[in-house]
mmCIF file of C-alpha atoms in Angstrom:
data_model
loop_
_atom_site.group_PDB
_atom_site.id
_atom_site.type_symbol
_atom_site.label_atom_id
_atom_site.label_comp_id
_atom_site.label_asym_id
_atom_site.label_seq_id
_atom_site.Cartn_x
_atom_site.Cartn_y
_atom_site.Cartn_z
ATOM 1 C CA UNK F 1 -13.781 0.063 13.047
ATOM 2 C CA UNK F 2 -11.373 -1.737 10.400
ATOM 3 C CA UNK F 3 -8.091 -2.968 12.338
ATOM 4 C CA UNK F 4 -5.096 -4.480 10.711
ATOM 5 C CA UNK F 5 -2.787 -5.136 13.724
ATOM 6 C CA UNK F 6 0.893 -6.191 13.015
ATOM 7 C CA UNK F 7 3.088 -8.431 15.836
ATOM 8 C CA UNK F 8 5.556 -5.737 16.158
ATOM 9 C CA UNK F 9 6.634 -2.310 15.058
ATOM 10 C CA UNK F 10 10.355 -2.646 15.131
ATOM 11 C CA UNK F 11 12.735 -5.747 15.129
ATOM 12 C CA UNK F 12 16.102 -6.126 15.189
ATOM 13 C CA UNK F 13 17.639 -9.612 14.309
ATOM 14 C CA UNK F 14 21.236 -11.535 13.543
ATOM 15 C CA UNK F 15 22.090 -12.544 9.772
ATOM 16 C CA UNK F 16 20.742 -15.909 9.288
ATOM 17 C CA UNK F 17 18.045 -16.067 12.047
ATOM 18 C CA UNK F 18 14.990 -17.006 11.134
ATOM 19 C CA UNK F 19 12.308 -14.173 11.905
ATOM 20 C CA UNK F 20 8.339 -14.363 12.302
ATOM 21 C CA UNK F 21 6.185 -11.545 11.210
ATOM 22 C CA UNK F 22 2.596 -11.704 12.370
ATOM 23 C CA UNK F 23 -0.215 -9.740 11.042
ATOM 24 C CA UNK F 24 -3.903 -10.376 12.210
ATOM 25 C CA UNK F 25 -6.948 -8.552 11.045
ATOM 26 C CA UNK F 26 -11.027 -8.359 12.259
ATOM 27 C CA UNK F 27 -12.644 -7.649 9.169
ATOM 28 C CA UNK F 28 -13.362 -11.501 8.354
ATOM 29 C CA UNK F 29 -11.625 -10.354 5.308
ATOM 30 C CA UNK F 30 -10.736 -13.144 2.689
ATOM 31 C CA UNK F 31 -7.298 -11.280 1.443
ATOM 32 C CA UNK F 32 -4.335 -10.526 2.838
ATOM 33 C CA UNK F 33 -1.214 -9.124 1.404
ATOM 34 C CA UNK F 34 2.271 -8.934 2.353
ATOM 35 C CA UNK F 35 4.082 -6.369 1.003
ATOM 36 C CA UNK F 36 8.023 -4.858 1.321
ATOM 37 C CA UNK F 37 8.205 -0.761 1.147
ATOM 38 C CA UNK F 38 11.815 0.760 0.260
ATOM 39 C CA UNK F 39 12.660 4.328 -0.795
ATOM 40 C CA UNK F 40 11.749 4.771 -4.044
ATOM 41 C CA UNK F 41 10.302 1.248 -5.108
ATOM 42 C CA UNK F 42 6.969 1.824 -3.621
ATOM 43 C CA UNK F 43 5.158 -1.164 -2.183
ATOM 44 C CA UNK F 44 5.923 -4.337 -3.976
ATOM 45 C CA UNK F 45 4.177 -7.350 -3.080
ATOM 46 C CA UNK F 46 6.080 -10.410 -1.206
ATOM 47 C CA UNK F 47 3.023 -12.890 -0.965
ATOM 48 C CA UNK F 48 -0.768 -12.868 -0.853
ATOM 49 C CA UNK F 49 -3.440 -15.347 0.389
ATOM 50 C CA UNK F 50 -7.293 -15.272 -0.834
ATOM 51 C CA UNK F 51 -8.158 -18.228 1.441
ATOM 52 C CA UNK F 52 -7.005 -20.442 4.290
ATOM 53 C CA UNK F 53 -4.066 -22.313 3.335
ATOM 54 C CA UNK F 54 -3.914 -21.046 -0.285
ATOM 55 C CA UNK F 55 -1.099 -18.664 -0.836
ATOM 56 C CA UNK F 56 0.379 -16.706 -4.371
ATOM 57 C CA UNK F 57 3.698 -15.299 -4.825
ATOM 58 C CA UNK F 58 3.667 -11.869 -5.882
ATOM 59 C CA UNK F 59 6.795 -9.952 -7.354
ATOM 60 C CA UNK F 60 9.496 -10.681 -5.062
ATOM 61 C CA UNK F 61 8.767 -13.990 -3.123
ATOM 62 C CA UNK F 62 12.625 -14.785 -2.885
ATOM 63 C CA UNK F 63 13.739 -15.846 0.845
ATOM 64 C CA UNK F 64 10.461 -15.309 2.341
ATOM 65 C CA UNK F 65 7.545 -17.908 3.014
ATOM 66 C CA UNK F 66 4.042 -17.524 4.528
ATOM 67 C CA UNK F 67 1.387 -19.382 6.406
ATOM 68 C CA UNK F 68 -2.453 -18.836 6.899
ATOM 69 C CA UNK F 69 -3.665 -21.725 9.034
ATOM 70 C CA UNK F 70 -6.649 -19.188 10.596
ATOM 71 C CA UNK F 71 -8.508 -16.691 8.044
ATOM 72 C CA UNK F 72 -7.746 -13.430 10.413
ATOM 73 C CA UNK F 73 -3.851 -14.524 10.632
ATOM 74 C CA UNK F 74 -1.282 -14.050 8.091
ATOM 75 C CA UNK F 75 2.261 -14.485 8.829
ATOM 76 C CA UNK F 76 5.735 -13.896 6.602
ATOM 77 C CA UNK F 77 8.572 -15.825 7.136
ATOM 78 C CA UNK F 78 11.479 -15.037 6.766
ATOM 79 C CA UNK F 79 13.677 -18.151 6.758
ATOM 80 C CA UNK F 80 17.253 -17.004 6.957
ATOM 81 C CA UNK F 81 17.352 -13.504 7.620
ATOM 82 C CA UNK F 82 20.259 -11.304 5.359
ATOM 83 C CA UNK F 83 21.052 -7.443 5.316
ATOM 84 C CA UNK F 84 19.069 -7.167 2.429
ATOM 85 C CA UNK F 85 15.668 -7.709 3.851
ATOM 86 C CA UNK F 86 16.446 -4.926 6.111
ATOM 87 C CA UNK F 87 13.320 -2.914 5.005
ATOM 88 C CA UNK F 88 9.688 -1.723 5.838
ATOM 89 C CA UNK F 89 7.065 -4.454 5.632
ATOM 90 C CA UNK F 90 2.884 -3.621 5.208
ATOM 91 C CA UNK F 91 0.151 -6.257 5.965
ATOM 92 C CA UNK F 92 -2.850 -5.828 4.182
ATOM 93 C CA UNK F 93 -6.493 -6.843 3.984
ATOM 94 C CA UNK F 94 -9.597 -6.751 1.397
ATOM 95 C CA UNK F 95 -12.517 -8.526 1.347
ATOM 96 C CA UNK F 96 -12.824 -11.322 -1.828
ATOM 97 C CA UNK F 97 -12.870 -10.042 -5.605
ATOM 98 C CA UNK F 98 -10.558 -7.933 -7.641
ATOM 99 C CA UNK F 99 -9.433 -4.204 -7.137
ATOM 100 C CA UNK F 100 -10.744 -3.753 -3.238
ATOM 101 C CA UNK F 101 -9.747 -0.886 -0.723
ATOM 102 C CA UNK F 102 -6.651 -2.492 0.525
ATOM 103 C CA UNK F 103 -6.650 -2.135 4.896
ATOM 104 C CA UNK F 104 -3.373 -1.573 5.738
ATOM 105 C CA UNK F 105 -1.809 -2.239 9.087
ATOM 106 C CA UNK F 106 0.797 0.083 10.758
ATOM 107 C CA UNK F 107 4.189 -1.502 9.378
ATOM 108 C CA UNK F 108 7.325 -3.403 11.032
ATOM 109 C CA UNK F 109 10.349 -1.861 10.866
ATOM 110 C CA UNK F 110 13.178 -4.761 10.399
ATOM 111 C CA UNK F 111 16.920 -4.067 10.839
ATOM 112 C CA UNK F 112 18.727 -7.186 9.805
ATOM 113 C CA UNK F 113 22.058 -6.871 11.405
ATOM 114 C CA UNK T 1 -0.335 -5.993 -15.974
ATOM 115 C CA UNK T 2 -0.975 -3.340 -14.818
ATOM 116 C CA UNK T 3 1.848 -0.684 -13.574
ATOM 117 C CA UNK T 4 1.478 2.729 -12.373
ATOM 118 C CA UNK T 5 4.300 5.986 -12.354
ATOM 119 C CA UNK T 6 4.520 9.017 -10.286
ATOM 120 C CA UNK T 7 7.137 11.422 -11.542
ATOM 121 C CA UNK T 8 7.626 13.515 -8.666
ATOM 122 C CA UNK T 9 9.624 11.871 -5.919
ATOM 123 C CA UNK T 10 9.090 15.137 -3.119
ATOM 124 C CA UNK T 11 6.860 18.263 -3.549
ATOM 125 C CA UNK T 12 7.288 21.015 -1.377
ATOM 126 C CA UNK T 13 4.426 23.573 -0.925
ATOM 127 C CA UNK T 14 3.141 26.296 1.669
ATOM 128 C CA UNK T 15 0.681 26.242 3.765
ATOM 129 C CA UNK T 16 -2.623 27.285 2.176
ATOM 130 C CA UNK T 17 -1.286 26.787 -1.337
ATOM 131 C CA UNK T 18 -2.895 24.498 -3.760
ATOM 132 C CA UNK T 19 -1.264 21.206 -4.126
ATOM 133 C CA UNK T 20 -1.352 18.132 -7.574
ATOM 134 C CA UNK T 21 0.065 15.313 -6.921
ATOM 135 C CA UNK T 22 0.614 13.690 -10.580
ATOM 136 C CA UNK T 23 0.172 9.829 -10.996
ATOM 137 C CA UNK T 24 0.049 8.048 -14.679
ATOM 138 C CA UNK T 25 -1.033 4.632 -15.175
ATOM 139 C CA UNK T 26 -1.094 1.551 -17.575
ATOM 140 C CA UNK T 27 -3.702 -0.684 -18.158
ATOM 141 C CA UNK T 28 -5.447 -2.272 -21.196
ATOM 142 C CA UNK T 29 -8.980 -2.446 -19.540
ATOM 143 C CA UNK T 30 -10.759 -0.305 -17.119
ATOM 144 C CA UNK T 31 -8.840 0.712 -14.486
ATOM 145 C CA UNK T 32 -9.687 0.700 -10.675
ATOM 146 C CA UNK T 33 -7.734 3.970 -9.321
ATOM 147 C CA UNK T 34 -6.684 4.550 -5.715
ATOM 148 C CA UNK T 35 -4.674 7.154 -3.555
ATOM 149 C CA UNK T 36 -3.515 6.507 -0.129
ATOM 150 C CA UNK T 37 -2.074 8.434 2.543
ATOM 151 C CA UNK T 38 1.012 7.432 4.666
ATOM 152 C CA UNK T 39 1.426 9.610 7.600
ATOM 153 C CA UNK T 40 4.933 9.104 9.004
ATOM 154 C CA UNK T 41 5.122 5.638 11.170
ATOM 155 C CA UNK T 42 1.883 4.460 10.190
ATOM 156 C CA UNK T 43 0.662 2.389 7.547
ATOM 157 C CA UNK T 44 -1.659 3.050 4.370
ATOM 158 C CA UNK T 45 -4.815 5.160 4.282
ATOM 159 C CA UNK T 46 -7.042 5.317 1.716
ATOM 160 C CA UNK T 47 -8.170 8.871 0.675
ATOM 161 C CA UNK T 48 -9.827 7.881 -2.562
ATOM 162 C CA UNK T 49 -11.309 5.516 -4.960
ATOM 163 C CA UNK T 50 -12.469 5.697 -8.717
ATOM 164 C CA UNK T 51 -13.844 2.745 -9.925
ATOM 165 C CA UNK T 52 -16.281 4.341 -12.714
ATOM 166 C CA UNK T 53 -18.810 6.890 -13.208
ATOM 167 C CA UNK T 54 -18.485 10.608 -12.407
ATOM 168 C CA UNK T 55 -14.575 11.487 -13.314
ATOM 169 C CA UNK T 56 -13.882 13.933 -10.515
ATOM 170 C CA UNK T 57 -14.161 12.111 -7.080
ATOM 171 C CA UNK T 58 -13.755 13.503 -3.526
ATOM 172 C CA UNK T 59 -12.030 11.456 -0.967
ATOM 173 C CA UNK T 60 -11.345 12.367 2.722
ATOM 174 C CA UNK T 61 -9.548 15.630 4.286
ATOM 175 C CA UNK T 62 -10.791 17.863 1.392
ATOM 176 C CA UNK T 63 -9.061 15.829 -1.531
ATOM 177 C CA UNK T 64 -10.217 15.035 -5.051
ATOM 178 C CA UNK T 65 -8.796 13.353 -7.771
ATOM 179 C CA UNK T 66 -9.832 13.705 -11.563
ATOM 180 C CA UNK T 67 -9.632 10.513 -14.040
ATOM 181 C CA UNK T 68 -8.371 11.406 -17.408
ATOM 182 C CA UNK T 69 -8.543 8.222 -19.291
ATOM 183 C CA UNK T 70 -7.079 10.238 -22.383
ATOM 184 C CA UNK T 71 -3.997 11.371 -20.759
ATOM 185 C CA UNK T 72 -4.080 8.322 -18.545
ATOM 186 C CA UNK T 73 -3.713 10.103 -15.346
ATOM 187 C CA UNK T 74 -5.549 10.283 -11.700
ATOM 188 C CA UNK T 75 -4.172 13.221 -10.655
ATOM 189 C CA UNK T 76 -4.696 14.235 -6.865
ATOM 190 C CA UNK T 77 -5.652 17.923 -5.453
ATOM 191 C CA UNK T 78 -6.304 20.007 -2.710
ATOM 192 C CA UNK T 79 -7.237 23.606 -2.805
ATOM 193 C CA UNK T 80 -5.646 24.519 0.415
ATOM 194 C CA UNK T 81 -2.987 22.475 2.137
ATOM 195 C CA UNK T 82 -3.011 22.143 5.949
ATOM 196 C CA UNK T 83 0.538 21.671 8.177
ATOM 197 C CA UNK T 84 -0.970 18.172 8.654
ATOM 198 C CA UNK T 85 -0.716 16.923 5.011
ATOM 199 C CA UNK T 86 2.366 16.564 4.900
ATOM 200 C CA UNK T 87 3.026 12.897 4.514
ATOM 201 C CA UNK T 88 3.268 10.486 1.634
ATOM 202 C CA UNK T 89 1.151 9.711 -0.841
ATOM 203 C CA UNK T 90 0.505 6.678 -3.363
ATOM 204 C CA UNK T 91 -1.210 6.070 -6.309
ATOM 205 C CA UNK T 92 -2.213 2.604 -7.199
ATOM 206 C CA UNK T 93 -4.493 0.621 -9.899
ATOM 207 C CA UNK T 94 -6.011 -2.475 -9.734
ATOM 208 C CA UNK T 95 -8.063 -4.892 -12.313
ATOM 209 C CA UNK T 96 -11.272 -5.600 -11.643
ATOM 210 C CA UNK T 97 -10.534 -9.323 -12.787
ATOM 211 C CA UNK T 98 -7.572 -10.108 -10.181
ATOM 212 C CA UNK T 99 -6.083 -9.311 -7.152
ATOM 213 C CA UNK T 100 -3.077 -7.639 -8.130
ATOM 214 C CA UNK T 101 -2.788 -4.017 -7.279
ATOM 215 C CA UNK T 102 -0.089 -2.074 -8.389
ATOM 216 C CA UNK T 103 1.559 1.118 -5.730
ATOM 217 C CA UNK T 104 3.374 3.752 -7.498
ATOM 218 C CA UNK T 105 6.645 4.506 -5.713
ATOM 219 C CA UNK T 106 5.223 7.672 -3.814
ATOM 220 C CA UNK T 107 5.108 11.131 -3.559
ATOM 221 C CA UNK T 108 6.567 12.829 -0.445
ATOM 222 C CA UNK T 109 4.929 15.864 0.539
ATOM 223 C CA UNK T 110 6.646 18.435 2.427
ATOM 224 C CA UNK T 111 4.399 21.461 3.797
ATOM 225 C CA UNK T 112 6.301 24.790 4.883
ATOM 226 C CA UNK T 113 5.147 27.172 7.066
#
């Protein structure tokens, strides 16, 4: 079965701190997707990666950074956390091409305090 | 780019009633069409896909969506909703020549007794 797995499901951090959000998936998918889910915006998309190493910006790359060093692990930084990141994030996988069935995994929760 | 609108922000409906979930989209070319599913703390499901061909296309838990290129909509049904619907639901497009998929900003779905 398809698994998306996410480091955590709720975090709480400090204005300023710098916070890690993991996301690994088993598909040997090429993909993966970060996205930011708020009330009424939808899912807009932070950052993507279709291979090791390579990354895009998507809509709203602004204070956040990612790394793919391994092709199952996909991480968003975010390098100073403020109060207005406090928000939903999704992970996401597909396999290589355009328009795929986007994998999603469960979602972290972030307070930024 | 592509972009994709769903007008109603919370439907409420009763339990055995026939439900449409209304999603317009935007798109020069062909589009790929998607709904997913968000049950509450969990991440994205897919329900259904259209990429071409037959026009009315059945997904998972008894769901269908029709593609209406001329009024540019993907609307989603059910003839008889179920206590466990309730949830919320996207609508996205994609190109078949990129990766960028585009999430409407949801539908919540409320189901009364």
């Amino acid at each position: 079965d398809v698994k998306v797995t996410q480091s955590s499901r709720y975090l709480v951090k400090r204005t300023g701190e710098k916070v890690f959000l993991e996301c690994v998936q088993d598909m040997d998918h090429e993909n993966m997707f970060w996205y930011r889910q708020d009330p009424g915006l939808g899912l807009r998309l932070i950052y993507f990666s279709y291979d090791v190493k390579m990354k895009e910006k998507g809509d709203i790359p602004e204070g956040y950074s990612v790394s793919r060093e391994k092709k199952e692990r996909f991480s968003l930084i975010l390098e100073s956390a403020s109060t207005n990141q406090t928000s939903m994030y999704l992970c996401a996988s597909t396999t290589a091409g355009g328009a795929k069935t986007q994998y999603f995994g469960p979602g972290t929760r972030l307070l930024v305090l | 780019a592509q972009s994709v609108t769903q007008p109603d922000i919370h439907i409420t409906v009763s339990e055995g009633a026939s439900l449409e979930l209304r999603c317009n989209y935007s798109y020069g070319a062909t589009p790929y069409l998607f709904w997913y599913v968000q049950s509450p703390g969990q991440g994205l499901q897919l329900l259904l896909k259209y990429f071409s061909g037959d026009t009315l296309v059945q997904g998972i838990k008894g769901f269908e969506a029709e593609f209406k290129r001329s009024q540019s909509s993907f609307n989603l049904r059910k003839p008889s909703v179920h206590w466990s619907d309730a949830a919320e639901y996207f609508c996205a497009v994609g190109a078949a020549t990129n990766n960028d998929m585009r999430f409407g900003a949801g539908t919540r779905l409320t189901v009364k007794p």
